[in-house]
mmCIF file of C-alpha atoms in Angstrom:
data_model
loop_
_atom_site.group_PDB
_atom_site.id
_atom_site.type_symbol
_atom_site.label_atom_id
_atom_site.label_comp_id
_atom_site.label_asym_id
_atom_site.label_seq_id
_atom_site.Cartn_x
_atom_site.Cartn_y
_atom_site.Cartn_z
ATOM 1 C CA UNK A 152 0.000 0.000 0.000
ATOM 2 C CA UNK A 153 2.791 2.390 0.862
ATOM 3 C CA UNK A 154 4.616 1.550 -2.392
ATOM 4 C CA UNK A 155 1.546 2.489 -4.424
ATOM 5 C CA UNK A 156 1.258 5.847 -2.711
ATOM 6 C CA UNK A 157 4.959 6.472 -3.220
ATOM 7 C CA UNK A 158 4.716 5.611 -6.910
ATOM 8 C CA UNK A 159 1.676 7.847 -7.300
ATOM 9 C CA UNK A 160 3.388 10.803 -5.644
ATOM 10 C CA UNK A 161 6.479 10.273 -7.783
ATOM 11 C CA UNK A 162 4.384 10.262 -10.941
ATOM 12 C CA UNK A 163 2.601 13.453 -9.911
ATOM 13 C CA UNK A 164 5.956 15.153 -9.248
ATOM 14 C CA UNK A 165 7.340 14.149 -12.654
ATOM 15 C CA UNK A 166 4.262 15.513 -14.461
ATOM 16 C CA UNK A 167 4.492 18.730 -12.492
ATOM 17 C CA UNK A 168 8.107 19.249 -13.444
ATOM 18 C CA UNK A 169 7.360 18.551 -17.069
ATOM 19 C CA UNK A 170 4.583 21.160 -17.049
ATOM 20 C CA UNK A 171 6.795 23.805 -15.538
ATOM 21 C CA UNK A 172 9.510 23.280 -18.117
ATOM 22 C CA UNK A 173 7.016 23.680 -20.989
ATOM 23 C CA UNK A 174 5.736 26.993 -19.602
ATOM 24 C CA UNK A 175 9.191 28.471 -19.223
ATOM 25 C CA UNK A 176 10.464 27.593 -22.717
ATOM 26 C CA UNK A 177 7.660 29.340 -24.660
ATOM 27 C CA UNK A 178 8.124 32.486 -22.530
ATOM 28 C CA UNK A 179 11.830 32.410 -23.120
ATOM 29 C CA UNK A 180 11.387 31.992 -26.863
ATOM 30 C CA UNK A 181 8.938 34.860 -27.035
ATOM 31 C CA UNK A 182 11.242 37.182 -25.114
ATOM 32 C CA UNK A 183 14.178 36.332 -27.359
ATOM 33 C CA UNK A 184 12.224 36.942 -30.555
ATOM 34 C CA UNK A 185 10.779 40.223 -29.237
ATOM 35 C CA UNK A 186 14.167 41.470 -28.147
ATOM 36 C CA UNK A 187 15.738 40.610 -31.498
ATOM 37 C CA UNK A 188 12.959 42.285 -33.455
ATOM 38 C CA UNK A 189 13.192 45.406 -31.331
ATOM 39 C CA UNK A 190 16.946 45.725 -31.789
ATOM 40 C CA UNK A 191 16.834 45.223 -35.542
ATOM 41 C CA UNK A 192 14.035 47.730 -35.873
ATOM 42 C CA UNK A 193 15.964 50.319 -33.883
ATOM 43 C CA UNK A 194 19.056 49.875 -36.014
ATOM 44 C CA UNK A 195 17.170 50.235 -39.281
ATOM 45 C CA UNK A 196 15.318 53.339 -38.164
ATOM 46 C CA UNK A 197 18.422 55.078 -36.852
ATOM 47 C CA UNK A 198 20.252 54.272 -40.092
ATOM 48 C CA UNK A 199 17.535 55.783 -42.246
ATOM 49 C CA UNK A 200 17.491 58.990 -40.190
ATOM 50 C CA UNK A 201 21.189 59.592 -39.615
ATOM 51 C CA UNK A 202 22.470 58.892 -43.128
ATOM 52 C CA UNK A 203 20.620 61.775 -44.869
ATOM 53 C CA UNK A 204 21.493 64.139 -41.999
ATOM 54 C CA UNK A 205 25.204 63.385 -42.213
ATOM 55 C CA UNK A 206 25.165 63.621 -46.020
ATOM 56 C CA UNK A 207 23.482 67.047 -45.939
ATOM 57 C CA UNK A 208 25.914 68.349 -43.351
ATOM 58 C CA UNK A 209 29.070 67.071 -45.045
ATOM 59 C CA UNK A 210 28.126 67.955 -48.606
ATOM 60 C CA UNK A 211 26.159 71.228 -48.756
ATOM 61 C CA UNK A 212 27.695 72.147 -52.105
ATOM 62 C CA UNK A 213 24.408 72.051 -53.943
ATOM 63 C CA UNK A 214 23.313 75.197 -52.155
ATOM 64 C CA UNK A 215 26.396 77.084 -50.932
ATOM 65 C CA UNK A 216 29.003 76.660 -53.697
ATOM 66 C CA UNK A 217 27.014 78.506 -56.385
ATOM 67 C CA UNK A 218 26.415 81.362 -53.918
ATOM 68 C CA UNK A 219 30.117 81.561 -53.007
ATOM 69 C CA UNK A 220 31.078 81.339 -56.656
ATOM 70 C CA UNK A 221 28.765 84.217 -57.489
ATOM 71 C CA UNK A 222 30.215 86.282 -54.645
ATOM 72 C CA UNK A 223 33.862 85.549 -55.424
ATOM 73 C CA UNK A 224 33.551 85.781 -59.202
ATOM 74 C CA UNK A 225 31.006 88.434 -60.097
ATOM 75 C CA UNK A 226 32.800 89.275 -63.332
ATOM 76 C CA UNK A 227 29.947 88.089 -65.494
ATOM 77 C CA UNK A 228 27.924 91.092 -64.399
ATOM 78 C CA UNK A 229 30.267 93.778 -63.084
ATOM 79 C CA UNK A 230 33.457 93.576 -65.149
ATOM 80 C CA UNK A 231 31.830 94.120 -68.556
ATOM 81 C CA UNK A 232 29.934 97.133 -67.104
ATOM 82 C CA UNK A 233 33.103 98.557 -65.591
ATOM 83 C CA UNK A 234 35.021 97.820 -68.795
ATOM 84 C CA UNK A 235 32.327 99.518 -70.883
ATOM 85 C CA UNK A 236 32.347 102.573 -68.606
ATOM 86 C CA UNK A 237 36.165 102.798 -68.852
ATOM 87 C CA UNK A 238 36.075 102.439 -72.636
ATOM 88 C CA UNK A 239 33.455 105.192 -72.894
ATOM 89 C CA UNK A 240 35.572 107.504 -70.731
ATOM 90 C CA UNK A 241 38.639 106.707 -72.822
ATOM 91 C CA UNK A 242 36.808 107.372 -76.103
ATOM 92 C CA UNK A 243 35.297 110.565 -74.718
ATOM 93 C CA UNK A 244 38.720 111.767 -73.528
ATOM 94 C CA UNK A 245 40.359 110.933 -76.833
ATOM 95 C CA UNK A 246 37.612 112.696 -78.775
ATOM 96 C CA UNK A 247 37.819 115.848 -76.672
ATOM 97 C CA UNK A 248 41.616 115.854 -76.927
ATOM 98 C CA UNK A 249 41.368 115.501 -80.692
ATOM 99 C CA UNK A 250 38.987 118.449 -80.956
ATOM 100 C CA UNK A 251 41.055 120.575 -78.592
ATOM 101 C CA UNK A 252 44.394 119.698 -80.132
ATOM 102 C CA UNK A 253 43.291 119.982 -83.770
ATOM 103 C CA UNK A 254 44.495 123.582 -83.863
ATOM 104 C CA UNK A 255 47.349 123.173 -81.354
ATOM 105 C CA UNK A 256 51.000 122.245 -81.451
ATOM 106 C CA UNK A 257 52.342 124.328 -84.354
ATOM 107 C CA UNK A 258 55.697 126.073 -84.366
ATOM 108 C CA UNK A 259 54.667 128.653 -86.948
ATOM 109 C CA UNK A 260 52.265 129.291 -89.812
ATOM 110 C CA UNK A 261 54.329 127.255 -92.242
ATOM 111 C CA UNK A 262 53.857 124.149 -90.123
ATOM 112 C CA UNK A 263 50.078 124.214 -90.622
ATOM 113 C CA UNK A 264 48.781 121.723 -93.193
ATOM 114 C CA UNK A 265 46.715 123.044 -96.103
ATOM 115 C CA UNK A 266 43.732 120.912 -95.075
ATOM 116 C CA UNK A 267 43.895 122.225 -91.496
ATOM 117 C CA UNK A 268 44.008 125.839 -92.639
ATOM 118 C CA UNK A 269 41.052 125.255 -94.959
ATOM 119 C CA UNK A 270 39.013 123.641 -92.160
ATOM 120 C CA UNK A 271 39.705 126.525 -89.794
ATOM 121 C CA UNK A 272 38.857 129.095 -92.488
ATOM 122 C CA UNK A 273 35.570 127.309 -93.090
ATOM 123 C CA UNK A 274 34.626 127.738 -89.429
ATOM 124 C CA UNK A 275 35.342 131.463 -89.700
ATOM 125 C CA UNK A 276 33.171 131.726 -92.820
ATOM 126 C CA UNK A 277 30.301 130.010 -91.010
ATOM 127 C CA UNK A 278 30.528 132.352 -88.004
ATOM 128 C CA UNK A 279 30.503 135.417 -90.239
ATOM 129 C CA UNK A 280 27.616 134.141 -92.373
ATOM 130 C CA UNK A 281 25.592 133.444 -89.209
ATOM 131 C CA UNK A 282 26.627 136.760 -87.618
ATOM 132 C CA UNK A 283 27.568 134.750 -84.544
ATOM 133 C CA UNK A 284 29.910 136.979 -82.570
ATOM 134 C CA UNK A 285 30.484 134.450 -79.787
ATOM 135 C CA UNK A 286 31.414 131.728 -82.256
ATOM 136 C CA UNK A 287 33.832 134.130 -83.926
ATOM 137 C CA UNK A 288 35.262 135.011 -80.509
ATOM 138 C CA UNK A 289 35.955 131.294 -79.881
ATOM 139 C CA UNK A 290 38.072 131.284 -83.041
ATOM 140 C CA UNK A 291 40.017 134.417 -82.048
ATOM 141 C CA UNK A 292 43.332 134.797 -80.252
ATOM 142 C CA UNK A 293 43.603 137.740 -77.874
ATOM 143 C CA UNK A 294 44.723 140.442 -78.129
ATOM 144 C CA UNK A 295 43.294 140.863 -81.636
ATOM 145 C CA UNK A 296 43.327 143.751 -84.080
ATOM 146 C CA UNK A 297 39.867 144.961 -85.152
ATOM 147 C CA UNK A 298 39.983 147.847 -87.608
ATOM 148 C CA UNK A 299 36.636 149.419 -86.689
ATOM 149 C CA UNK A 300 38.201 152.133 -84.580
ATOM 150 C CA UNK A 301 41.383 154.011 -85.335
ATOM 151 C CA UNK A 302 41.705 155.120 -81.736
ATOM 152 C CA UNK A 303 41.365 151.706 -80.055
ATOM 153 C CA UNK A 304 41.858 149.012 -82.674
ATOM 154 C CA UNK A 305 43.196 146.336 -80.288
ATOM 155 C CA UNK A 306 40.756 144.175 -78.331
ATOM 156 C CA UNK A 307 42.380 142.461 -75.380
ATOM 157 C CA UNK A 308 39.725 140.108 -74.011
ATOM 158 C CA UNK A 309 36.850 137.955 -75.185
ATOM 159 C CA UNK A 310 34.429 140.035 -73.121
ATOM 160 C CA UNK A 311 35.473 143.194 -74.937
ATOM 161 C CA UNK A 312 35.150 141.405 -78.267
ATOM 162 C CA UNK A 313 31.576 140.164 -77.782
ATOM 163 C CA UNK A 314 30.608 143.647 -76.572
ATOM 164 C CA UNK A 315 31.269 145.053 -80.076
ATOM 165 C CA UNK A 316 28.173 146.020 -82.039
ATOM 166 C CA UNK A 317 27.483 142.955 -84.212
ATOM 167 C CA UNK A 318 26.042 145.102 -86.987
ATOM 168 C CA UNK A 319 29.337 146.949 -87.243
ATOM 169 C CA UNK A 320 31.473 143.836 -86.954
ATOM 170 C CA UNK A 321 29.412 141.897 -89.513
ATOM 171 C CA UNK A 322 28.958 144.589 -92.093
ATOM 172 C CA UNK A 323 27.523 143.747 -95.501
ATOM 173 C CA UNK A 324 30.932 144.253 -97.063
ATOM 174 C CA UNK A 325 32.519 141.863 -94.548
ATOM 175 C CA UNK A 326 29.876 139.173 -95.059
ATOM 176 C CA UNK A 327 30.155 139.414 -98.862
ATOM 177 C CA UNK A 328 33.953 139.363 -98.896
ATOM 178 C CA UNK A 329 34.327 136.391 -96.539
ATOM 179 C CA UNK A 330 31.582 134.438 -98.290
ATOM 180 C CA UNK A 331 33.453 134.844 -101.586
ATOM 181 C CA UNK A 332 36.779 133.635 -100.193
ATOM 182 C CA UNK A 333 38.220 130.326 -101.385
ATOM 183 C CA UNK A 334 39.567 128.629 -98.251
ATOM 184 C CA UNK A 335 41.138 125.788 -100.215
ATOM 185 C CA UNK A 336 43.745 128.045 -101.853
ATOM 186 C CA UNK A 337 45.117 129.737 -98.731
ATOM 187 C CA UNK A 338 48.875 130.109 -98.540
ATOM 188 C CA UNK A 339 50.853 130.667 -95.314
ATOM 189 C CA UNK A 340 52.908 133.784 -94.674
ATOM 190 C CA UNK A 341 54.585 135.306 -91.651
ATOM 191 C CA UNK A 342 51.336 137.125 -90.865
ATOM 192 C CA UNK A 343 49.297 133.939 -91.244
ATOM 193 C CA UNK A 344 46.469 133.060 -93.625
ATOM 194 C CA UNK A 345 44.311 135.882 -94.997
ATOM 195 C CA UNK A 346 40.683 135.130 -95.847
ATOM 196 C CA UNK A 347 38.995 137.562 -98.275
ATOM 197 C CA UNK A 348 36.981 137.768 -101.462
ATOM 198 C CA UNK A 349 38.125 138.673 -105.001
ATOM 199 C CA UNK A 350 38.151 142.377 -104.191
ATOM 200 C CA UNK A 351 40.561 141.929 -101.307
ATOM 201 C CA UNK A 352 38.800 143.823 -98.491
ATOM 202 C CA UNK A 353 37.456 143.452 -95.892
ATOM 203 C CA UNK A 354 39.491 140.464 -94.689
ATOM 204 C CA UNK A 355 40.168 138.241 -91.718
ATOM 205 C CA UNK A 356 43.667 136.993 -90.937
ATOM 206 C CA UNK A 357 44.350 133.972 -88.746
ATOM 207 C CA UNK A 358 47.556 132.194 -87.849
ATOM 208 C CA UNK A 359 49.645 130.513 -85.172
ATOM 209 C CA UNK A 360 49.953 132.356 -81.880
ATOM 210 C CA UNK A 361 51.552 130.549 -78.940
ATOM 211 C CA UNK A 362 51.380 127.316 -80.889
ATOM 212 C CA UNK A 363 47.646 127.549 -81.605
ATOM 213 C CA UNK A 364 45.585 128.768 -84.552
ATOM 214 C CA UNK A 365 43.450 131.852 -84.012
ATOM 215 C CA UNK A 366 42.209 135.033 -85.649
ATOM 216 C CA UNK A 367 44.812 137.772 -85.282
ATOM 217 C CA UNK A 368 43.268 140.580 -87.335
ATOM 218 C CA UNK A 369 39.945 141.784 -88.756
ATOM 219 C CA UNK A 370 40.449 144.449 -91.393
ATOM 220 C CA UNK A 371 37.881 146.824 -93.008
#
C-alpha cells in the first residue's frame, strides 16, 4: 500500500516538473524573438534617419558653392559694365583731346597743313555768315586787331570782343567778302592766312599764336 502511494506521488511530481519546463520555454522563446525584433528595428530606423542628416551636413555644395562662386567671381555682371564705362571715358577723352588739339601744337604758320588751314577758315566763314559773334570770338586769339576804330583798334579780351556792335562787326561788305573767299587756296605767310573775297577787303587773318591757330586781325 505504501509503495503504491509512493509511486503515485512520484508520478505526480514528474508531471508537475514537465509542465513547468514547458511553460518556461515558450516564454523564453517569445522574449528572445521580441528582443531581437526590437533591436533590428531600432538599427534600421536610426540608419535611415542619420544617413541623410550626415550627407546634408558634409556635402552642402548644392546650395552654398554657387552662392560663393557668385560672390567671389562676379565678373559676369560687373566687369563688362566697368570695362564699358572705362572704354566710354577713354573714347570721350580721346575725342575731346582731338577736338582741342586739332588747332594746337604748331611752331609757326608754315607748319600748318593746307587741309587744317582750310578747315579753320571754313569755321570762320560760317561764323561770319551766321553773324555769330560768340562763335567768332571762340576762333580768335587775344589780343586781336579789329579795324573798326582808329583810336582803339586792339581788343584784349573775349568780353570786350563780344561787346562790339554785331552790326558793325558783320557789315555787308565783310559778309560778302568772306563768303566769296576760297579757303582751299590759302597760302601761309609770316602774318598767317588771310581770308577775303576777289576784291581783297574786308578780310580776316588767322595764324599761329603761342602754338595755336586763331584770328589775329579783322580788317575793313
